[in-house]
Amino acid sequence: MGDPSRFWNKMAERYARQPIGDEAAYQHKLKTTQRYFHSEMVLMEFGCGTGSTAITHAPLVKHVRATDFSEAMIAIAQDKAVAAGVSNIDFEVAAIDTMPVVPEAYDMVLGLSILHLLEDRDAALNKVFAMLKPGGLFVSSTVCIGDTMAFFKFVGPIGKAMGLLPHLDVMTKVDLIESQHRAGFIIEEEYQPGKSKAVFLVARKLG
């Protein structure tokens, strides 16, 4: 399909209008994440979409760097931050697989609804690990379609070639957790409200 940002640029307005699919689960994830916050925390989110989560968290931390590879998503996020009166977020067009690593720069990194869209999950996790300070946290929420729709291994590439679907990593929950362990993370919290729901993980970089 070429540049994956083209797909998400086209989807940005529609994505921004979509209601949250499971509000209770979303609120649970927000509250769980915020339990780890402190006022001097520097937070980074990759795949931030239209910025709703970053904007919600920003008043509780020192600074947020929020990135997405879709220019259209970032433009919407910037407008939303201005409307919300939130000024401690830097929104940036960038992709986790190509952005340079700033070693041990962040107290927490968020990767929400993004790992299953990456071409190389392990490379991204290794990069996140390097970005985190010792003891830092990686918070992720990931659709593990390999557990419920394994046939997407065959359907996904066809849809991607036709421009109808983005890249999809058809991973299982076991695959996801094992990849985090390979990167060096220890899972501290796990939450999945249903078998077909996203797997929410809080993982810590030891050291």
JSON list of C-alpha atoms in Angstrom, two decimals:
[
{"chain": "A", "resi": 1, "resn": "MET", "atom": "CA", "xyz": [0.00, 0.00, 0.00]},
{"chain": "A", "resi": 2, "resn": "GLY", "atom": "CA", "xyz": [3.05, 2.30, 0.20]},
{"chain": "A", "resi": 3, "resn": "ASP", "atom": "CA", "xyz": [3.19, 4.99, 2.84]},
{"chain": "A", "resi": 4, "resn": "PRO", "atom": "CA", "xyz": [0.89, 3.84, 5.71]},
{"chain": "A", "resi": 5, "resn": "SER", "atom": "CA", "xyz": [0.24, 7.44, 6.71]},
{"chain": "A", "resi": 6, "resn": "ARG", "atom": "CA", "xyz": [-1.88, 7.84, 3.56]},
{"chain": "A", "resi": 7, "resn": "PHE", "atom": "CA", "xyz": [-4.43, 5.37, 4.93]},
{"chain": "A", "resi": 8, "resn": "TRP", "atom": "CA", "xyz": [-4.65, 7.12, 8.30]},
{"chain": "A", "resi": 9, "resn": "ASN", "atom": "CA", "xyz": [-4.69, 10.61, 6.79]},
{"chain": "A", "resi": 10, "resn": "LYS", "atom": "CA", "xyz": [-7.80, 9.60, 4.87]},
{"chain": "A", "resi": 11, "resn": "MET", "atom": "CA", "xyz": [-9.32, 8.10, 8.02]},
{"chain": "A", "resi": 12, "resn": "ALA", "atom": "CA", "xyz": [-8.49, 10.95, 10.41]},
{"chain": "A", "resi": 13, "resn": "GLU", "atom": "CA", "xyz": [-11.76, 12.90, 10.33]},
{"chain": "A", "resi": 14, "resn": "ARG", "atom": "CA", "xyz": [-13.88, 9.77, 10.59]},
{"chain": "A", "resi": 15, "resn": "TYR", "atom": "CA", "xyz": [-11.64, 8.40, 13.35]},
{"chain": "A", "resi": 16, "resn": "ALA", "atom": "CA", "xyz": [-12.00, 11.63, 15.33]},
{"chain": "A", "resi": 17, "resn": "ARG", "atom": "CA", "xyz": [-15.80, 11.40, 15.18]},
{"chain": "A", "resi": 18, "resn": "GLN", "atom": "CA", "xyz": [-16.02, 7.77, 16.30]},
{"chain": "A", "resi": 19, "resn": "PRO", "atom": "CA", "xyz": [-17.26, 7.21, 19.85]},
{"chain": "A", "resi": 20, "resn": "ILE", "atom": "CA", "xyz": [-15.15, 5.12, 22.21]},
{"chain": "A", "resi": 21, "resn": "GLY", "atom": "CA", "xyz": [-16.20, 1.51, 21.78]},
{"chain": "A", "resi": 22, "resn": "ASP", "atom": "CA", "xyz": [-16.02, 0.54, 25.47]},
{"chain": "A", "resi": 23, "resn": "GLU", "atom": "CA", "xyz": [-16.12, 3.62, 27.67]},
{"chain": "A", "resi": 24, "resn": "ALA", "atom": "CA", "xyz": [-15.87, 1.65, 30.93]},
{"chain": "A", "resi": 25, "resn": "ALA", "atom": "CA", "xyz": [-12.73, -0.16, 29.77]},
{"chain": "A", "resi": 26, "resn": "TYR", "atom": "CA", "xyz": [-11.20, 3.09, 28.52]},
{"chain": "A", "resi": 27, "resn": "GLN", "atom": "CA", "xyz": [-11.80, 4.81, 31.85]},
{"chain": "A", "resi": 28, "resn": "HIS", "atom": "CA", "xyz": [-10.29, 1.83, 33.69]},
{"chain": "A", "resi": 29, "resn": "LYS", "atom": "CA", "xyz": [-7.15, 2.12, 31.56]},
{"chain": "A", "resi": 30, "resn": "LEU", "atom": "CA", "xyz": [-6.90, 5.85, 32.15]},
{"chain": "A", "resi": 31, "resn": "LYS", "atom": "CA", "xyz": [-7.23, 5.46, 35.91]},
{"chain": "A", "resi": 32, "resn": "THR", "atom": "CA", "xyz": [-4.73, 2.58, 36.01]},
{"chain": "A", "resi": 33, "resn": "THR", "atom": "CA", "xyz": [-2.19, 4.62, 34.06]},
{"chain": "A", "resi": 34, "resn": "GLN", "atom": "CA", "xyz": [-2.70, 7.69, 36.21]},
{"chain": "A", "resi": 35, "resn": "ARG", "atom": "CA", "xyz": [-1.96, 5.75, 39.40]},
{"chain": "A", "resi": 36, "resn": "TYR", "atom": "CA", "xyz": [1.68, 5.77, 38.29]},
{"chain": "A", "resi": 37, "resn": "PHE", "atom": "CA", "xyz": [1.86, 9.50, 37.58]},
{"chain": "A", "resi": 38, "resn": "HIS", "atom": "CA", "xyz": [3.78, 12.13, 39.48]},
{"chain": "A", "resi": 39, "resn": "SER", "atom": "CA", "xyz": [3.93, 15.85, 38.84]},
{"chain": "A", "resi": 40, "resn": "GLU", "atom": "CA", "xyz": [7.50, 15.77, 37.43]},
{"chain": "A", "resi": 41, "resn": "MET", "atom": "CA", "xyz": [6.83, 12.89, 35.00]},
{"chain": "A", "resi": 42, "resn": "VAL", "atom": "CA", "xyz": [7.91, 13.24, 31.38]},
{"chain": "A", "resi": 43, "resn": "LEU", "atom": "CA", "xyz": [5.64, 11.11, 29.22]},
{"chain": "A", "resi": 44, "resn": "MET", "atom": "CA", "xyz": [5.86, 10.08, 25.57]},
{"chain": "A", "resi": 45, "resn": "GLU", "atom": "CA", "xyz": [3.04, 8.58, 23.49]},
{"chain": "A", "resi": 46, "resn": "PHE", "atom": "CA", "xyz": [3.57, 7.11, 20.03]},
{"chain": "A", "resi": 47, "resn": "GLY", "atom": "CA", "xyz": [0.62, 6.46, 17.76]},
{"chain": "A", "resi": 48, "resn": "CYS", "atom": "CA", "xyz": [-1.34, 9.13, 19.62]},
{"chain": "A", "resi": 49, "resn": "GLY", "atom": "CA", "xyz": [-4.03, 9.48, 16.94]},
{"chain": "A", "resi": 50, "resn": "THR", "atom": "CA", "xyz": [-6.13, 12.58, 17.49]},
{"chain": "A", "resi": 51, "resn": "GLY", "atom": "CA", "xyz": [-4.64, 13.16, 20.93]},
{"chain": "A", "resi": 52, "resn": "SER", "atom": "CA", "xyz": [-7.53, 12.47, 23.32]},
{"chain": "A", "resi": 53, "resn": "THR", "atom": "CA", "xyz": [-5.56, 10.32, 25.77]},
{"chain": "A", "resi": 54, "resn": "ALA", "atom": "CA", "xyz": [-2.51, 12.60, 25.79]},
{"chain": "A", "resi": 55, "resn": "ILE", "atom": "CA", "xyz": [-4.73, 15.62, 26.43]},
{"chain": "A", "resi": 56, "resn": "THR", "atom": "CA", "xyz": [-6.47, 13.81, 29.30]},
{"chain": "A", "resi": 57, "resn": "HIS", "atom": "CA", "xyz": [-3.17, 12.87, 30.96]},
{"chain": "A", "resi": 58, "resn": "ALA", "atom": "CA", "xyz": [-1.25, 16.11, 30.37]},
{"chain": "A", "resi": 59, "resn": "PRO", "atom": "CA", "xyz": [-2.57, 18.13, 33.35]},
{"chain": "A", "resi": 60, "resn": "LEU", "atom": "CA", "xyz": [-1.26, 15.43, 35.71]},
{"chain": "A", "resi": 61, "resn": "VAL", "atom": "CA", "xyz": [2.35, 15.33, 34.47]},
{"chain": "A", "resi": 62, "resn": "LYS", "atom": "CA", "xyz": [5.16, 17.77, 33.66]},
{"chain": "A", "resi": 63, "resn": "HIS", "atom": "CA", "xyz": [5.30, 17.28, 29.90]},
{"chain": "A", "resi": 64, "resn": "VAL", "atom": "CA", "xyz": [3.97, 15.03, 27.13]},
{"chain": "A", "resi": 65, "resn": "ARG", "atom": "CA", "xyz": [5.52, 14.34, 23.76]},
{"chain": "A", "resi": 66, "resn": "ALA", "atom": "CA", "xyz": [2.82, 12.85, 21.53]},
{"chain": "A", "resi": 67, "resn": "THR", "atom": "CA", "xyz": [3.61, 11.50, 18.06]},
{"chain": "A", "resi": 68, "resn": "ASP", "atom": "CA", "xyz": [1.76, 9.96, 15.16]},
{"chain": "A", "resi": 69, "resn": "PHE", "atom": "CA", "xyz": [2.80, 9.26, 11.59]},
{"chain": "A", "resi": 70, "resn": "SER", "atom": "CA", "xyz": [-0.40, 10.83, 10.24]},
{"chain": "A", "resi": 71, "resn": "GLU", "atom": "CA", "xyz": [-0.21, 14.57, 9.62]},
{"chain": "A", "resi": 72, "resn": "ALA", "atom": "CA", "xyz": [-4.00, 14.78, 9.59]},
{"chain": "A", "resi": 73, "resn": "MET", "atom": "CA", "xyz": [-4.27, 13.08, 13.00]},
{"chain": "A", "resi": 74, "resn": "ILE", "atom": "CA", "xyz": [-1.69, 15.45, 14.49]},
{"chain": "A", "resi": 75, "resn": "ALA", "atom": "CA", "xyz": [-3.47, 18.51, 13.07]},
{"chain": "A", "resi": 76, "resn": "ILE", "atom": "CA", "xyz": [-6.71, 17.44, 14.76]},
{"chain": "A", "resi": 77, "resn": "ALA", "atom": "CA", "xyz": [-4.85, 16.70, 18.01]},
{"chain": "A", "resi": 78, "resn": "GLN", "atom": "CA", "xyz": [-3.26, 20.15, 18.05]},
{"chain": "A", "resi": 79, "resn": "ASP", "atom": "CA", "xyz": [-6.64, 21.82, 17.58]},
{"chain": "A", "resi": 80, "resn": "LYS", "atom": "CA", "xyz": [-8.13, 19.73, 20.39]},
{"chain": "A", "resi": 81, "resn": "ALA", "atom": "CA", "xyz": [-5.30, 20.66, 22.77]},
{"chain": "A", "resi": 82, "resn": "VAL", "atom": "CA", "xyz": [-5.83, 24.37, 22.06]},
{"chain": "A", "resi": 83, "resn": "ALA", "atom": "CA", "xyz": [-9.57, 24.00, 22.63]},
{"chain": "A", "resi": 84, "resn": "ALA", "atom": "CA", "xyz": [-8.90, 22.19, 25.93]},
{"chain": "A", "resi": 85, "resn": "GLY", "atom": "CA", "xyz": [-6.42, 24.84, 27.09]},
{"chain": "A", "resi": 86, "resn": "VAL", "atom": "CA", "xyz": [-3.64, 22.26, 27.46]},
{"chain": "A", "resi": 87, "resn": "SER", "atom": "CA", "xyz": [-0.18, 23.66, 26.71]},
{"chain": "A", "resi": 88, "resn": "ASN", "atom": "CA", "xyz": [2.30, 21.09, 28.04]},
{"chain": "A", "resi": 89, "resn": "ILE", "atom": "CA", "xyz": [2.03, 18.74, 25.05]},
{"chain": "A", "resi": 90, "resn": "ASP", "atom": "CA", "xyz": [4.26, 18.76, 21.98]},
{"chain": "A", "resi": 91, "resn": "PHE", "atom": "CA", "xyz": [2.45, 17.04, 19.12]},
{"chain": "A", "resi": 92, "resn": "GLU", "atom": "CA", "xyz": [4.78, 15.80, 16.39]},
{"chain": "A", "resi": 93, "resn": "VAL", "atom": "CA", "xyz": [4.51, 13.92, 13.11]},
{"chain": "A", "resi": 94, "resn": "ALA", "atom": "CA", "xyz": [6.83, 10.95, 13.64]},
{"chain": "A", "resi": 95, "resn": "ALA", "atom": "CA", "xyz": [6.82, 7.16, 13.47]},
{"chain": "A", "resi": 96, "resn": "ILE", "atom": "CA", "xyz": [8.26, 4.92, 16.18]},
{"chain": "A", "resi": 97, "resn": "ASP", "atom": "CA", "xyz": [10.12, 2.81, 13.63]},
{"chain": "A", "resi": 98, "resn": "THR", "atom": "CA", "xyz": [12.09, 5.76, 12.21]},
{"chain": "A", "resi": 99, "resn": "MET", "atom": "CA", "xyz": [12.36, 8.30, 15.03]},
{"chain": "A", "resi": 100, "resn": "PRO", "atom": "CA", "xyz": [15.81, 8.62, 16.66]},
{"chain": "A", "resi": 101, "resn": "VAL", "atom": "CA", "xyz": [16.22, 7.24, 20.16]},
{"chain": "A", "resi": 102, "resn": "VAL", "atom": "CA", "xyz": [16.92, 9.65, 22.98]},
{"chain": "A", "resi": 103, "resn": "PRO", "atom": "CA", "xyz": [18.30, 7.24, 25.62]},
{"chain": "A", "resi": 104, "resn": "GLU", "atom": "CA", "xyz": [16.58, 7.19, 29.01]},
{"chain": "A", "resi": 105, "resn": "ALA", "atom": "CA", "xyz": [14.55, 10.33, 28.26]},
{"chain": "A", "resi": 106, "resn": "TYR", "atom": "CA", "xyz": [11.11, 9.33, 29.54]},
{"chain": "A", "resi": 107, "resn": "ASP", "atom": "CA", "xyz": [9.50, 8.15, 32.75]},
{"chain": "A", "resi": 108, "resn": "MET", "atom": "CA", "xyz": [6.65, 6.50, 30.84]},
{"chain": "A", "resi": 109, "resn": "VAL", "atom": "CA", "xyz": [5.92, 5.62, 27.23]},
{"chain": "A", "resi": 110, "resn": "LEU", "atom": "CA", "xyz": [2.39, 4.92, 25.95]},
{"chain": "A", "resi": 111, "resn": "GLY", "atom": "CA", "xyz": [1.66, 2.75, 22.93]},
{"chain": "A", "resi": 112, "resn": "LEU", "atom": "CA", "xyz": [-2.13, 2.48, 22.74]},
{"chain": "A", "resi": 113, "resn": "SER", "atom": "CA", "xyz": [-3.88, 0.68, 19.88]},
{"chain": "A", "resi": 114, "resn": "ILE", "atom": "CA", "xyz": [-0.67, 0.79, 17.86]},
{"chain": "A", "resi": 115, "resn": "LEU", "atom": "CA", "xyz": [1.56, -2.29, 18.31]},
{"chain": "A", "resi": 116, "resn": "HIS", "atom": "CA", "xyz": [-0.64, -4.45, 16.06]},
{"chain": "A", "resi": 117, "resn": "LEU", "atom": "CA", "xyz": [-0.24, -1.87, 13.27]},
{"chain": "A", "resi": 118, "resn": "LEU", "atom": "CA", "xyz": [3.57, -1.95, 13.19]},
{"chain": "A", "resi": 119, "resn": "GLU", "atom": "CA", "xyz": [5.72, -3.79, 10.67]},
{"chain": "A", "resi": 120, "resn": "ASP", "atom": "CA", "xyz": [8.33, -4.76, 13.30]},
{"chain": "A", "resi": 121, "resn": "ARG", "atom": "CA", "xyz": [6.91, -5.03, 16.81]},
{"chain": "A", "resi": 122, "resn": "ASP", "atom": "CA", "xyz": [10.17, -6.25, 18.37]},
{"chain": "A", "resi": 123, "resn": "ALA", "atom": "CA", "xyz": [12.18, -3.35, 16.96]},
{"chain": "A", "resi": 124, "resn": "ALA", "atom": "CA", "xyz": [9.64, -0.87, 18.32]},
{"chain": "A", "resi": 125, "resn": "LEU", "atom": "CA", "xyz": [9.70, -2.46, 21.78]},
{"chain": "A", "resi": 126, "resn": "ASN", "atom": "CA", "xyz": [13.49, -2.39, 21.84]},
{"chain": "A", "resi": 127, "resn": "LYS", "atom": "CA", "xyz": [13.37, 1.30, 20.98]},
{"chain": "A", "resi": 128, "resn": "VAL", "atom": "CA", "xyz": [10.82, 2.01, 23.71]},
{"chain": "A", "resi": 129, "resn": "PHE", "atom": "CA", "xyz": [12.99, 0.14, 26.22]},
{"chain": "A", "resi": 130, "resn": "ALA", "atom": "CA", "xyz": [15.99, 2.31, 25.28]},
{"chain": "A", "resi": 131, "resn": "MET", "atom": "CA", "xyz": [13.93, 5.52, 25.58]},
{"chain": "A", "resi": 132, "resn": "LEU", "atom": "CA", "xyz": [12.79, 4.76, 29.13]},
{"chain": "A", "resi": 133, "resn": "LYS", "atom": "CA", "xyz": [14.66, 5.68, 32.26]},
{"chain": "A", "resi": 134, "resn": "PRO", "atom": "CA", "xyz": [15.61, 2.78, 34.55]},
{"chain": "A", "resi": 135, "resn": "GLY", "atom": "CA", "xyz": [12.43, 1.73, 36.30]},
{"chain": "A", "resi": 136, "resn": "GLY", "atom": "CA", "xyz": [10.33, 3.47, 33.66]},
{"chain": "A", "resi": 137, "resn": "LEU", "atom": "CA", "xyz": [6.99, 2.15, 32.46]},
{"chain": "A", "resi": 138, "resn": "PHE", "atom": "CA", "xyz": [5.60, 1.12, 29.10]},
{"chain": "A", "resi": 139, "resn": "VAL", "atom": "CA", "xyz": [1.79, 1.19, 28.98]},
{"chain": "A", "resi": 140, "resn": "SER", "atom": "CA", "xyz": [0.16, -0.48, 26.00]},
{"chain": "A", "resi": 141, "resn": "SER", "atom": "CA", "xyz": [-3.25, -1.56, 24.78]},
{"chain": "A", "resi": 142, "resn": "THR", "atom": "CA", "xyz": [-3.17, -4.00, 21.88]},
{"chain": "A", "resi": 143, "resn": "VAL", "atom": "CA", "xyz": [-5.72, -5.88, 19.81]},
{"chain": "A", "resi": 144, "resn": "CYS", "atom": "CA", "xyz": [-4.53, -9.49, 19.64]},
{"chain": "A", "resi": 145, "resn": "ILE", "atom": "CA", "xyz": [-6.53, -10.63, 16.63]},
{"chain": "A", "resi": 146, "resn": "GLY", "atom": "CA", "xyz": [-4.55, -13.85, 16.40]},
{"chain": "A", "resi": 147, "resn": "ASP", "atom": "CA", "xyz": [-6.61, -15.14, 19.32]},
{"chain": "A", "resi": 148, "resn": "THR", "atom": "CA", "xyz": [-9.99, -14.55, 17.68]},
{"chain": "A", "resi": 149, "resn": "MET", "atom": "CA", "xyz": [-9.47, -13.93, 13.96]},
{"chain": "A", "resi": 150, "resn": "ALA", "atom": "CA", "xyz": [-6.36, -15.84, 12.91]},
{"chain": "A", "resi": 151, "resn": "PHE", "atom": "CA", "xyz": [-7.67, -15.90, 9.32]},
{"chain": "A", "resi": 152, "resn": "PHE", "atom": "CA", "xyz": [-6.56, -12.27, 9.04]},
{"chain": "A", "resi": 153, "resn": "LYS", "atom": "CA", "xyz": [-3.08, -13.65, 8.36]},
{"chain": "A", "resi": 154, "resn": "PHE", "atom": "CA", "xyz": [-4.45, -14.35, 4.89]},
{"chain": "A", "resi": 155, "resn": "VAL", "atom": "CA", "xyz": [-7.10, -11.62, 4.54]},
{"chain": "A", "resi": 156, "resn": "GLY", "atom": "CA", "xyz": [-4.99, -8.77, 5.90]},
{"chain": "A", "resi": 157, "resn": "PRO", "atom": "CA", "xyz": [-2.34, -8.67, 3.15]},
{"chain": "A", "resi": 158, "resn": "ILE", "atom": "CA", "xyz": [-5.05, -8.65, 0.48]},
{"chain": "A", "resi": 159, "resn": "GLY", "atom": "CA", "xyz": [-6.88, -5.78, 2.17]},
{"chain": "A", "resi": 160, "resn": "LYS", "atom": "CA", "xyz": [-3.61, -3.89, 2.59]},
{"chain": "A", "resi": 161, "resn": "ALA", "atom": "CA", "xyz": [-2.71, -4.34, -1.09]},
{"chain": "A", "resi": 162, "resn": "MET", "atom": "CA", "xyz": [-6.14, -2.96, -2.08]},
{"chain": "A", "resi": 163, "resn": "GLY", "atom": "CA", "xyz": [-5.77, 0.06, 0.23]},
{"chain": "A", "resi": 164, "resn": "LEU", "atom": "CA", "xyz": [-8.69, -1.09, 2.37]},
{"chain": "A", "resi": 165, "resn": "LEU", "atom": "CA", "xyz": [-6.72, -2.07, 5.47]},
{"chain": "A", "resi": 166, "resn": "PRO", "atom": "CA", "xyz": [-3.52, -0.92, 7.18]},
{"chain": "A", "resi": 167, "resn": "HIS", "atom": "CA", "xyz": [-0.77, -3.38, 8.01]},
{"chain": "A", "resi": 168, "resn": "LEU", "atom": "CA", "xyz": [-2.04, -5.80, 10.68]},
{"chain": "A", "resi": 169, "resn": "ASP", "atom": "CA", "xyz": [0.19, -7.90, 12.94]},
{"chain": "A", "resi": 170, "resn": "VAL", "atom": "CA", "xyz": [-1.96, -10.96, 13.64]},
{"chain": "A", "resi": 171, "resn": "MET", "atom": "CA", "xyz": [-0.45, -11.65, 17.03]},
{"chain": "A", "resi": 172, "resn": "THR", "atom": "CA", "xyz": [-1.82, -13.56, 20.01]},
{"chain": "A", "resi": 173, "resn": "LYS", "atom": "CA", "xyz": [-1.77, -12.42, 23.61]},
{"chain": "A", "resi": 174, "resn": "VAL", "atom": "CA", "xyz": [1.06, -14.89, 24.23]},
{"chain": "A", "resi": 175, "resn": "ASP", "atom": "CA", "xyz": [3.01, -13.38, 21.32]},
{"chain": "A", "resi": 176, "resn": "LEU", "atom": "CA", "xyz": [2.50, -9.90, 22.75]},
{"chain": "A", "resi": 177, "resn": "ILE", "atom": "CA", "xyz": [3.68, -10.75, 26.25]},
{"chain": "A", "resi": 178, "resn": "GLU", "atom": "CA", "xyz": [6.64, -12.78, 25.02]},
{"chain": "A", "resi": 179, "resn": "SER", "atom": "CA", "xyz": [7.78, -9.90, 22.82]},
{"chain": "A", "resi": 180, "resn": "GLN", "atom": "CA", "xyz": [7.71, -7.55, 25.81]},
{"chain": "A", "resi": 181, "resn": "HIS", "atom": "CA", "xyz": [9.73, -10.01, 27.84]},
{"chain": "A", "resi": 182, "resn": "ARG", "atom": "CA", "xyz": [12.28, -10.29, 25.01]},
{"chain": "A", "resi": 183, "resn": "ALA", "atom": "CA", "xyz": [12.70, -6.53, 25.06]},
{"chain": "A", "resi": 184, "resn": "GLY", "atom": "CA", "xyz": [13.49, -6.69, 28.78]},
{"chain": "A", "resi": 185, "resn": "PHE", "atom": "CA", "xyz": [10.19, -5.66, 30.34]},
{"chain": "A", "resi": 186, "resn": "ILE", "atom": "CA", "xyz": [8.49, -7.17, 33.37]},
{"chain": "A", "resi": 187, "resn": "ILE", "atom": "CA", "xyz": [4.69, -7.13, 33.25]},
{"chain": "A", "resi": 188, "resn": "GLU", "atom": "CA", "xyz": [3.26, -5.44, 36.34]},
{"chain": "A", "resi": 189, "resn": "GLU", "atom": "CA", "xyz": [-0.43, -5.25, 35.40]},
{"chain": "A", "resi": 190, "resn": "GLU", "atom": "CA", "xyz": [-2.64, -6.96, 32.84]},
{"chain": "A", "resi": 191, "resn": "TYR", "atom": "CA", "xyz": [-6.25, -6.18, 31.99]},
{"chain": "A", "resi": 192, "resn": "GLN", "atom": "CA", "xyz": [-8.49, -7.63, 29.28]},
{"chain": "A", "resi": 193, "resn": "PRO", "atom": "CA", "xyz": [-12.24, -7.14, 29.74]},
{"chain": "A", "resi": 194, "resn": "GLY", "atom": "CA", "xyz": [-13.12, -9.86, 27.21]},
{"chain": "A", "resi": 195, "resn": "LYS", "atom": "CA", "xyz": [-11.46, -12.36, 24.87]},
{"chain": "A", "resi": 196, "resn": "SER", "atom": "CA", "xyz": [-12.03, -10.17, 21.83]},
{"chain": "A", "resi": 197, "resn": "LYS", "atom": "CA", "xyz": [-11.00, -6.99, 23.67]},
{"chain": "A", "resi": 198, "resn": "ALA", "atom": "CA", "xyz": [-7.62, -5.28, 23.62]},
{"chain": "A", "resi": 199, "resn": "VAL", "atom": "CA", "xyz": [-4.95, -6.47, 26.05]},
{"chain": "A", "resi": 200, "resn": "PHE", "atom": "CA", "xyz": [-3.84, -3.65, 28.35]},
{"chain": "A", "resi": 201, "resn": "LEU", "atom": "CA", "xyz": [-0.39, -4.04, 29.91]},
{"chain": "A", "resi": 202, "resn": "VAL", "atom": "CA", "xyz": [1.72, -2.01, 32.30]},
{"chain": "A", "resi": 203, "resn": "ALA", "atom": "CA", "xyz": [5.34, -3.15, 31.92]},
{"chain": "A", "resi": 204, "resn": "ARG", "atom": "CA", "xyz": [8.42, -1.93, 33.76]},
{"chain": "A", "resi": 205, "resn": "LYS", "atom": "CA", "xyz": [12.01, -1.54, 32.66]},
{"chain": "A", "resi": 206, "resn": "LEU", "atom": "CA", "xyz": [14.12, -2.89, 35.48]},
{"chain": "A", "resi": 207, "resn": "GLY", "atom": "CA", "xyz": [17.42, -1.33, 36.32]}
]
